[in-house]
Coordinates of C-alpha atoms and ligand atoms in Angstrom, one line a residue:
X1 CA 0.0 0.0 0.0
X2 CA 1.3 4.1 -1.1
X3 CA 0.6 5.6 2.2
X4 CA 0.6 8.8 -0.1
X5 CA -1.9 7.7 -2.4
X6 CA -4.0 6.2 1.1
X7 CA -3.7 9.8 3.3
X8 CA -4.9 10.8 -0.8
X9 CA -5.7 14.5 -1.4
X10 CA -9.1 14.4 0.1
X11 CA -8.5 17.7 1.7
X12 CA -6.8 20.6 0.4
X13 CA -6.0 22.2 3.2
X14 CA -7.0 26.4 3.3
X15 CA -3.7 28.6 2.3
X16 CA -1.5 29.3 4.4
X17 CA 1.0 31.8 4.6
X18 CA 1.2 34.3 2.2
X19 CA 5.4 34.3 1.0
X20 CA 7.4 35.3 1.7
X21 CA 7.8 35.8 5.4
X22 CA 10.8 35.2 7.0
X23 CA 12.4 31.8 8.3
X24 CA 14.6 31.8 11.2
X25 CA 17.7 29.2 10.1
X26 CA 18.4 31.8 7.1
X27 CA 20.5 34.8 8.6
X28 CA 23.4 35.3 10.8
X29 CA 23.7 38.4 13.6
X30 CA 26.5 40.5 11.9
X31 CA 26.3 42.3 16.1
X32 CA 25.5 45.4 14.3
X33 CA 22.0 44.9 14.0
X34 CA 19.9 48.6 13.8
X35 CA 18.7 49.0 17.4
X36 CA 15.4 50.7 16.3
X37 CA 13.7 50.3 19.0
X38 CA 15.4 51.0 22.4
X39 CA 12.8 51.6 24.4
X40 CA 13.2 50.6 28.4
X41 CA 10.9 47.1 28.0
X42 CA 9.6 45.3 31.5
X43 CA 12.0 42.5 30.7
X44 CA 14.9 45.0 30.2
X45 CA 14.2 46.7 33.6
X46 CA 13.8 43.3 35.3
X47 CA 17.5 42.2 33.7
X48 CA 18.9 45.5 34.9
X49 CA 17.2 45.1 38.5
X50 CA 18.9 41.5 38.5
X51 CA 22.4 42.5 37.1
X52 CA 22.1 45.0 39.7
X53 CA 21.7 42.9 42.2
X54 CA 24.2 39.8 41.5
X55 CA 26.0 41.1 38.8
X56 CA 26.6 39.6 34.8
X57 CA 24.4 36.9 33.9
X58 CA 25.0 33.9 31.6
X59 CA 23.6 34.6 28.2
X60 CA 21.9 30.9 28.9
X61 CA 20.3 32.6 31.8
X62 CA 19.3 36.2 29.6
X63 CA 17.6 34.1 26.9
X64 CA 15.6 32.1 29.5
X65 CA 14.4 34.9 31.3
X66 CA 13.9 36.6 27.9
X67 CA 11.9 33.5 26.6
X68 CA 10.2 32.1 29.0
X69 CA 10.0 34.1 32.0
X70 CA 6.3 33.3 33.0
X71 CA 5.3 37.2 33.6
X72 CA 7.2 38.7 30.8
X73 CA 8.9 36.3 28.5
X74 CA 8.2 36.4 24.9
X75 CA 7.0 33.4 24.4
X76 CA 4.6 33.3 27.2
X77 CA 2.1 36.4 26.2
X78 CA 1.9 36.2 22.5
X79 CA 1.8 34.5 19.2
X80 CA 4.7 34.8 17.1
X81 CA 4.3 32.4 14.4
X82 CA 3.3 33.4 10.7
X83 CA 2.8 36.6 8.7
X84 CA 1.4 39.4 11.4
X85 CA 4.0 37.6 14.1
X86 CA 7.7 37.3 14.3
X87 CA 8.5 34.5 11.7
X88 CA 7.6 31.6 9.4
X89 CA 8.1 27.6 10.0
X90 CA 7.8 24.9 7.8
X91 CA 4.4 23.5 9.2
X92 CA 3.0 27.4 8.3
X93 CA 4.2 27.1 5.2
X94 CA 2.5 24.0 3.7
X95 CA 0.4 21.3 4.8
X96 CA 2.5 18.3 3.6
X97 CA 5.4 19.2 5.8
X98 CA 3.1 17.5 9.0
X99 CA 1.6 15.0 6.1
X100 CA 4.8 13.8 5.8
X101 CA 6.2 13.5 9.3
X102 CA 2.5 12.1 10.2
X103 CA 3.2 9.3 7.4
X104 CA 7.1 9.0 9.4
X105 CA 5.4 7.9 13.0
X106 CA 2.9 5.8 11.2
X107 CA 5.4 3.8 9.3
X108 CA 7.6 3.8 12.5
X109 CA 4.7 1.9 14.5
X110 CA 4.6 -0.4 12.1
X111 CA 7.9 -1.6 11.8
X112 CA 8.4 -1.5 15.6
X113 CA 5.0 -4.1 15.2
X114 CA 2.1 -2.0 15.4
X115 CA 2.0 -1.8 19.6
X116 CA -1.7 -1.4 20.4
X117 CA -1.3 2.1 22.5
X118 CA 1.2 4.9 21.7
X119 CA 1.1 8.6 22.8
X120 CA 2.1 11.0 20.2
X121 CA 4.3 13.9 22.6
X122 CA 5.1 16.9 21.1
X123 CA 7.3 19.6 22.3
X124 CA 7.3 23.1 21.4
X125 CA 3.8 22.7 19.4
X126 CA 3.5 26.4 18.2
X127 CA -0.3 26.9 17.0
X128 CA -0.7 22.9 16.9
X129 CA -1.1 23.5 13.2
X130 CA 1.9 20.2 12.3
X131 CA 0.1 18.2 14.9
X132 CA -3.4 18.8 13.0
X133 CA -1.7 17.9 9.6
X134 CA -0.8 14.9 11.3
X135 CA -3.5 14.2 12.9
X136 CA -5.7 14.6 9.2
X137 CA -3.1 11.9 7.9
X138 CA -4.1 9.5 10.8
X139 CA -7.8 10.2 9.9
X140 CA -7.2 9.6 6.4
X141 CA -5.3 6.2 7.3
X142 CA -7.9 5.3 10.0
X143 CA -8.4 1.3 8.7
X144 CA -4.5 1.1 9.7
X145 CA -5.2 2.9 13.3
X146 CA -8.3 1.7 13.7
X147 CA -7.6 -0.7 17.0
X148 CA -4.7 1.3 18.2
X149 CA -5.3 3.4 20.9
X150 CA -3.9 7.3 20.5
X151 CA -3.3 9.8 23.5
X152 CA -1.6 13.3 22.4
X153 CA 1.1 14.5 25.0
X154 CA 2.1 18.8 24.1
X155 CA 4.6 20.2 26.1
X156 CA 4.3 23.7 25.9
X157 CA 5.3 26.3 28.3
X158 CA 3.4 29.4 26.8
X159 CA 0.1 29.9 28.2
X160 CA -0.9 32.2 25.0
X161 CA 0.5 29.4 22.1
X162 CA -1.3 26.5 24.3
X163 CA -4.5 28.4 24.2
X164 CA -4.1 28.2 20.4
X165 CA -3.3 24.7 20.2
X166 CA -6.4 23.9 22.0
X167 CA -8.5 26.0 19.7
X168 CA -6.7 24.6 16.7
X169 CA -7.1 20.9 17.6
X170 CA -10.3 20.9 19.3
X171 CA -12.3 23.9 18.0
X172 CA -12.9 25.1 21.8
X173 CA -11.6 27.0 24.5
X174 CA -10.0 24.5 26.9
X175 CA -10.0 25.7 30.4
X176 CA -6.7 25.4 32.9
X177 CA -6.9 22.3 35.2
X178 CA -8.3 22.8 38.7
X179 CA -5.7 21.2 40.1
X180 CA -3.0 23.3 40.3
X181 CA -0.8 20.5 42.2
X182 CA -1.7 18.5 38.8
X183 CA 1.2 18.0 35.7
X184 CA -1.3 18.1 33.4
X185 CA -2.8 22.0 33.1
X186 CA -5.1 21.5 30.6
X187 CA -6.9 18.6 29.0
X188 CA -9.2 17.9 25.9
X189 CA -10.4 15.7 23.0
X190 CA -9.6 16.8 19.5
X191 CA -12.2 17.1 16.5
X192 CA -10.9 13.3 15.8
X193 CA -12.0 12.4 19.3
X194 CA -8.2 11.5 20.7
X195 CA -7.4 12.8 24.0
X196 CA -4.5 15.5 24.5
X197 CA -2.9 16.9 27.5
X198 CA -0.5 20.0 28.2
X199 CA 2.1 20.0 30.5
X200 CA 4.9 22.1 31.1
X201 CA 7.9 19.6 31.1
X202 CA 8.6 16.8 29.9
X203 CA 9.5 14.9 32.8
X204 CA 5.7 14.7 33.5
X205 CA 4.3 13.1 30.5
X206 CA 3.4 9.5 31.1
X207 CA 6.5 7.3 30.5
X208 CA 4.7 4.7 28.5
X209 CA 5.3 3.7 24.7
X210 CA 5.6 7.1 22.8
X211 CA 6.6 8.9 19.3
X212 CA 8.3 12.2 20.2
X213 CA 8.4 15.1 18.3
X214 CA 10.8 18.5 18.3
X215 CA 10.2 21.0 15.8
X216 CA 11.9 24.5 16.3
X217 CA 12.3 23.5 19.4
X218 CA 16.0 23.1 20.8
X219 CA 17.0 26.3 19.0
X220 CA 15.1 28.3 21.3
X221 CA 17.0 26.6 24.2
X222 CA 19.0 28.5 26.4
X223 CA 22.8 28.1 25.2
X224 CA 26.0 29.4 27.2
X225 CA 28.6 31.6 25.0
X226 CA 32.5 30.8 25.4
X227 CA 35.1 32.9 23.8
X228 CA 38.9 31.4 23.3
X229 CA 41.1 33.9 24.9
X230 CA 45.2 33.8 25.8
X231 CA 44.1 33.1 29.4
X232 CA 42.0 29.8 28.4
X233 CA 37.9 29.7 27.5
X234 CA 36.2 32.5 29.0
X235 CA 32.4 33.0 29.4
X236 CA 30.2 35.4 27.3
X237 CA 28.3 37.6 30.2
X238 CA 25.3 40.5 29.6
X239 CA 26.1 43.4 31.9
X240 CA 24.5 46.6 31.9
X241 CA 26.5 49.3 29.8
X242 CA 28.4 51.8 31.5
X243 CA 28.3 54.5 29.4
X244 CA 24.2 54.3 29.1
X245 CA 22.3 53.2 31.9
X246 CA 19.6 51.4 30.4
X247 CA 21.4 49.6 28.1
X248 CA 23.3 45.8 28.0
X249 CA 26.7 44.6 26.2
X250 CA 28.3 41.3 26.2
X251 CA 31.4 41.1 28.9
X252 CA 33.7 38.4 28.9
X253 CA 33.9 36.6 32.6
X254 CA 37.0 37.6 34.3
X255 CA 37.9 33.7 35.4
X256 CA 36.7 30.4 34.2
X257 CA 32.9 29.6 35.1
X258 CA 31.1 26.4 36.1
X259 CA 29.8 26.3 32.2
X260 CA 33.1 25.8 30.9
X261 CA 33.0 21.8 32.0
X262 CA 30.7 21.7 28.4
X263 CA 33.2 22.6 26.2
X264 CA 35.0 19.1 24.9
X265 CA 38.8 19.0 25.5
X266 CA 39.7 18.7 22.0
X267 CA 37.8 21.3 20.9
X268 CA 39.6 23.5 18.1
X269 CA 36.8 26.8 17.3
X270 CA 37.9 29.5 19.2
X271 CA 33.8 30.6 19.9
X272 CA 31.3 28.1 21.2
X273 CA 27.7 28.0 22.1
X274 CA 26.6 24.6 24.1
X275 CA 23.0 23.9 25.6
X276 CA 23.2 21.6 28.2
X277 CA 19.0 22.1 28.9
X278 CA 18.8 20.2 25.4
X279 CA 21.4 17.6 26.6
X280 CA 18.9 16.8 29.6
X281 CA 16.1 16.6 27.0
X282 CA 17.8 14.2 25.0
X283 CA 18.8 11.7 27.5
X284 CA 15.0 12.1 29.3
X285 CA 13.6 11.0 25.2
X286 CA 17.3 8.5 25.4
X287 CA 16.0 6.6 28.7
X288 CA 12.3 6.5 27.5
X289 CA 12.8 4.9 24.3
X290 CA 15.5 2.7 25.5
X291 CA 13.5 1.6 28.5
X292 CA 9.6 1.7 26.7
X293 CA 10.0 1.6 23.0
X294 CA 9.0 4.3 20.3
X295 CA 11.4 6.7 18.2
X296 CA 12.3 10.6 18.5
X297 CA 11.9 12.8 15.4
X298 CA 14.1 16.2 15.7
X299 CA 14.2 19.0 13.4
X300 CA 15.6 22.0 13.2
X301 CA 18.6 23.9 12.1
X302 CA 21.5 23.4 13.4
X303 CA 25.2 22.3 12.4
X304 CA 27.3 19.1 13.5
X305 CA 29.9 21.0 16.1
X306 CA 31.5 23.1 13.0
X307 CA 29.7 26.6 13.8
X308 CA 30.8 29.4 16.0
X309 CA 28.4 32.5 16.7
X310 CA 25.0 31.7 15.7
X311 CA 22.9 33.5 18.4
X312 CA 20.1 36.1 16.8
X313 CA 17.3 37.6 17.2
X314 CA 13.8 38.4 15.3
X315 CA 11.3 40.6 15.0
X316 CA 8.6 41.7 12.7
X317 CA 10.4 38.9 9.9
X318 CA 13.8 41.3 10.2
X319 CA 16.7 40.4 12.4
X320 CA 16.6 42.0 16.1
X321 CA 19.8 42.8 17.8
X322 CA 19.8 40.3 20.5
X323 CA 20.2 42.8 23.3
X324 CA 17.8 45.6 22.5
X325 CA 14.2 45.5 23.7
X326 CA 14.2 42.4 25.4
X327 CA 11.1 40.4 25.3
X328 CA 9.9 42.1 22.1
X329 CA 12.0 39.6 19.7
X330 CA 12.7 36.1 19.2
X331 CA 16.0 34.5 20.4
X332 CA 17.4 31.6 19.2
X333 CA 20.6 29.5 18.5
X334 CA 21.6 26.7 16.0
X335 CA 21.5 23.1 17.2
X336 CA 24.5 21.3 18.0
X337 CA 23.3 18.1 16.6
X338 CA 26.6 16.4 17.2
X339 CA 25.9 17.4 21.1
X340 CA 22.5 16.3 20.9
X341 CA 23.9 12.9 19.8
X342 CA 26.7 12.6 22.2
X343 CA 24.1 13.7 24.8
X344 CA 21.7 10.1 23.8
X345 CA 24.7 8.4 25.1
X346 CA 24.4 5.5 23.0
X347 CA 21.2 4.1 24.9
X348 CA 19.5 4.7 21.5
X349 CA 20.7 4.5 18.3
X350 CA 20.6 8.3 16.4
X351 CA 20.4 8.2 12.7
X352 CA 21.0 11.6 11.1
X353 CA 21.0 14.3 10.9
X354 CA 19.8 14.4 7.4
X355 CA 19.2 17.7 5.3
X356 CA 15.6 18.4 5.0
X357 CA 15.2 18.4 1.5
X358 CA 16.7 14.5 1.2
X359 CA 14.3 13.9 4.0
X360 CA 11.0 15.4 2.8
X361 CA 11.9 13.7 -0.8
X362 CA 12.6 10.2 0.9
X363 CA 8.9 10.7 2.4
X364 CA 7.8 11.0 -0.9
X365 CA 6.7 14.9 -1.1
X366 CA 7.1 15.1 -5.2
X367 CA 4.3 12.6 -5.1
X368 CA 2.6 14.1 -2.8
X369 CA 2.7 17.5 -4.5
X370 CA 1.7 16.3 -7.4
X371 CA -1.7 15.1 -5.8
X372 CA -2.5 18.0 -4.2
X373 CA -1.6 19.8 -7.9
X374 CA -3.9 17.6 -9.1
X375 CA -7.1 18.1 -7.1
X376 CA -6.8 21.5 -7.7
X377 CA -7.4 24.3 -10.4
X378 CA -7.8 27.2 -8.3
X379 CA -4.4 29.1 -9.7
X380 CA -3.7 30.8 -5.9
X381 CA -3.7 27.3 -4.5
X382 CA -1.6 25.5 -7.1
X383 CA 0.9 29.0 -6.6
X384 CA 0.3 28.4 -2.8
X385 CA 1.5 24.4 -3.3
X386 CA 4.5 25.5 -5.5
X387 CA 5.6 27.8 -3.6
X388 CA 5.4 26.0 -0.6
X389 CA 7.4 23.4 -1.7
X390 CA 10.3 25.4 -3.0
X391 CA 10.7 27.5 0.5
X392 CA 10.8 23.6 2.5
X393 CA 12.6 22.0 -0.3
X394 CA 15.3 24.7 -2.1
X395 CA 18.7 23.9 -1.0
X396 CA 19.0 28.1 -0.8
X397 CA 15.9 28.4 1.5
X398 CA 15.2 26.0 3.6
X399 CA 16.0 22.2 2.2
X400 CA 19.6 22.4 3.6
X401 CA 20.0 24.3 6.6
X402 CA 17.0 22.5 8.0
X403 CA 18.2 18.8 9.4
X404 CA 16.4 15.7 10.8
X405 CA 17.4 13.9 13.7
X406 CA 15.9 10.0 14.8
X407 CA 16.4 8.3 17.9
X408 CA 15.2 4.7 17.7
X409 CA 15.7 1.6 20.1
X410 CA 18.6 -0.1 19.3
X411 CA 16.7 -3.4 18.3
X412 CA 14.7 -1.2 15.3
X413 CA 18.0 -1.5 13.3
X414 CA 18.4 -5.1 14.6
X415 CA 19.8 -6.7 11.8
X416 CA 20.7 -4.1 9.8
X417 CA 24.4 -2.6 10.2
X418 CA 24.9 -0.5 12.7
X419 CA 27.9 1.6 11.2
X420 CA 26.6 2.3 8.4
X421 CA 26.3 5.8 7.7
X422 CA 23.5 7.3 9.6
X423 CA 22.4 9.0 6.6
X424 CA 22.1 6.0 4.7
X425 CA 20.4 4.8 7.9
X426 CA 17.6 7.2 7.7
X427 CA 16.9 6.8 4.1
X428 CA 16.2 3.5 4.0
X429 CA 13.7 3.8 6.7
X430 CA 11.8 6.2 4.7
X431 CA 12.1 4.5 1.4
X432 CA 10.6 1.7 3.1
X433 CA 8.2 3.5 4.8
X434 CA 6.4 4.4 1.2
X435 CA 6.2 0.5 0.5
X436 CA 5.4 -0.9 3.1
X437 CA 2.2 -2.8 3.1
X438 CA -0.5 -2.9 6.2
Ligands
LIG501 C1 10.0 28.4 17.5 S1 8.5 27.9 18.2 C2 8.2 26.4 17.2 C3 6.7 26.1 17.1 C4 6.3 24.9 16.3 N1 7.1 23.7 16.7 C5 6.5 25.1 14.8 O1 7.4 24.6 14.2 O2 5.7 25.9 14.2 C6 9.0 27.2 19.8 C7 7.9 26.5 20.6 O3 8.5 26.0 21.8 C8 7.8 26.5 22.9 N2 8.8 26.6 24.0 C9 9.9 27.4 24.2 N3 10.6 27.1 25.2 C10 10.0 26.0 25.8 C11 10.3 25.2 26.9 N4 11.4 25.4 27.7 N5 9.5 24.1 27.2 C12 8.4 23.9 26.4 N6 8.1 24.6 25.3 C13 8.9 25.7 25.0 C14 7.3 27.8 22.5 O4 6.3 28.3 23.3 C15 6.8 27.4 21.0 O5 5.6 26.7 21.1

């Protein structure tokens, strides 16, 4: 059976973003971003109030207060996502990017032998708009998920974004839990009937057989800055500027900081940015699929331990100097994905990471377009499809500097050589996936 031709084209799904907006792996902070907005923010008075009182912070610790603060963070209040927000993703952009990953977990359950439960955890869901597209291909494929019993797992810090995820999977208003001692904060059914929680981390979603999902996700992780200097690595601090009081600048620590046990001894760049909150991720997902079964499907962009300075900000689809108007502009960092593999510690087996463009085209998306092409003459949607496909799938827009990470139990590959090259790895198991029969 063509999974492609199964999840068919029976719905077009309405058009999405209007291109182009702008996509957050593109640019590079030159540090002379235009500060065009200075105005004294909340968040920039609390960081001042705080450097005050115990003097340079980690930049790890500025972008989580800047994030995720829960009273003034950017993420927490607002949503960001799409043309009258901050920036673009790939699940805004067209509806067979979370066809196509929805296809992935499928074929996934079926070669780990179809277990009769799983809970589909997603971190960092956004508007839940790749989890719908997912859960439309599920629909669509319902005679293969008929028996199997589905529970949706978000983790999702922002009160504003899970508000929208509610509204977008169940078409209501889902109030907060009573319970505030409870994990779970809120809880509903979507349109398909499947249950979903929120919770805030995920240490509290249910250890039991689960496909795990992070899209856009570690790049907005907090990430500590080191600087090679004649005196050995030295910390990248904020501090407030001495010259204007209501103002920050990066400082270099005076003496080597607890952070600095991150950098690897062989290390040869002479700047580096390491996330250890995405190293405790990966080994919570590294444990639960080595212990309960299931696979891990990261993307994002990101390099293999070869970049230096990647930290930016955005705002308004324009690059934000990252230390201007805090809380008004997106932060974010490239993924390490050769730490994020280190950090699995072998309990799983990591294939990838693999460009997205080889991995959207090993899930079959020329088909797929041409389906959707097909069911349609309406010229905006066809333009909508086409364009679509060239921002996820250009090597110059996104299909390169986008990458896809798998964790999978060891005995998934059982058989199959374990040396080969991950890439290789990863492509087979989505050839596969196109042909394999029910
Ligand atoms: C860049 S957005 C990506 C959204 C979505 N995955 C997409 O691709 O459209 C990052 C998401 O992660 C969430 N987030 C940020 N920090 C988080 C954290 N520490 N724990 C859980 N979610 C977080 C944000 O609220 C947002 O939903």
């Amino acid at each position: 059976m063509n999974f492609l031709a199964a999840a068919g084209a029976r719905r077009l799904c309405a058009v999405r973003a209007v291109l182009p907006c702008l996509w957050r792996g593109k640019y590079f902070s030159s540090g002379n971003e235009p500060a065009e907005n200075n105005s004294v923010t909340p968040m920039l008075r609390h960081l001042i109030y705080k450097i005050k009182s115990t003097g340079p912070i980690t930049v790890a610790e500025y972008m989580k207060e800047v994030l995720t603060n829960p009273a003034k963070g950017y993420y927490m209040k607002h949503d960001m996502l799409g043309e009258e927000g901050d920036f673009i993703t790939s699940p805004e952009i067209s509806q067979m990017f979370g066809e196509l990953l929805g296809i992935w977990f499928i074929s996934e359950w079926i070669a780990a032998g179809k277990n009769a439960a799983f809970q589909l955890v997603e971190l960092g869901p956004g508007k839940g708009t790749l989890l719908e597209d997912i859960l439309r291909v599920f629909s669509q494929l319902g005679s293969l998920l008929k028996n199997c019993d589905i529970s949706l797992h978000l983790v999702e810090v922002s009160q504003k974004l899970s508000e929208i995820q509610a509204l977008t999977l169940t078409e209501e208003k889902v109030p907060l839990e009573r319970n505030a001692e409870s994990p779970v904060y809120m809880k509903g059914v979507t349109k398909s009937g499947i249950p979903v929680s929120w919770y805030r981390d995920l240490q509290d979603v249910p250890k039991e057989y689960s496909f795990y999902l992070a899209h856009e996700f570690f790049d907005v992780l907090p990430v500590h800055k080191f600087q090679k200097t004649p005196h050995g690595w030295r910390e990248v601090l904020v501090d407030i500027d001495p010259q204007v009081s209501d103002k920050l600048r990066f400082v270099l620590a005076p003496c080597a900081t607890p952070a600095e046990t991150f950098i690897q001894d062989d290390e040869t760049r002479d700047h580096v940015e390491v996330c250890p909150e995405a190293g405790v991720v990966i080994q919570e997902l590294s444990q639960r699929i080595s212990l309960t079964g299931g696979a891990a499907l990261i993307a994002d962009y990101g390099h293999d331990g070869t970049k230096t300075d990647t930290f930016r900000g955005f705002r308004g689809h324009r690059l934000h100097d990252v230390l201007t108007a805090p809380g008004t502009a997106d932060l974010t960092a490239d993924v390490d994905f050769s730490y994020l593999r280190r950090m699995s510690q072998g309990k799983v087996a990591s294939l990838g990471p693999i460009e997205q463009q080889t991995f959207l085209r090993n899930m079959g998306i020329d088909v797929r377009l041409k389906i959707l092409l097909d069911k349609t003459d309406e010229p905006s949607l066809r333009q909508q499809l086409l364009q679509g496909y060239n921002m996820l799938m250009n090597p110059m827009k996104m299909g390169e500097r986008f990458n896809f990470l798998a964790l999978v139990p060891h005995q998934r590959l059982h058989g199959r050589n374990h040396q080969t090259n991950a890439h290789d790895s990863i492509q087979r198991t989505t050839v596969m996936q196109q042909n394999t029969s029910p």
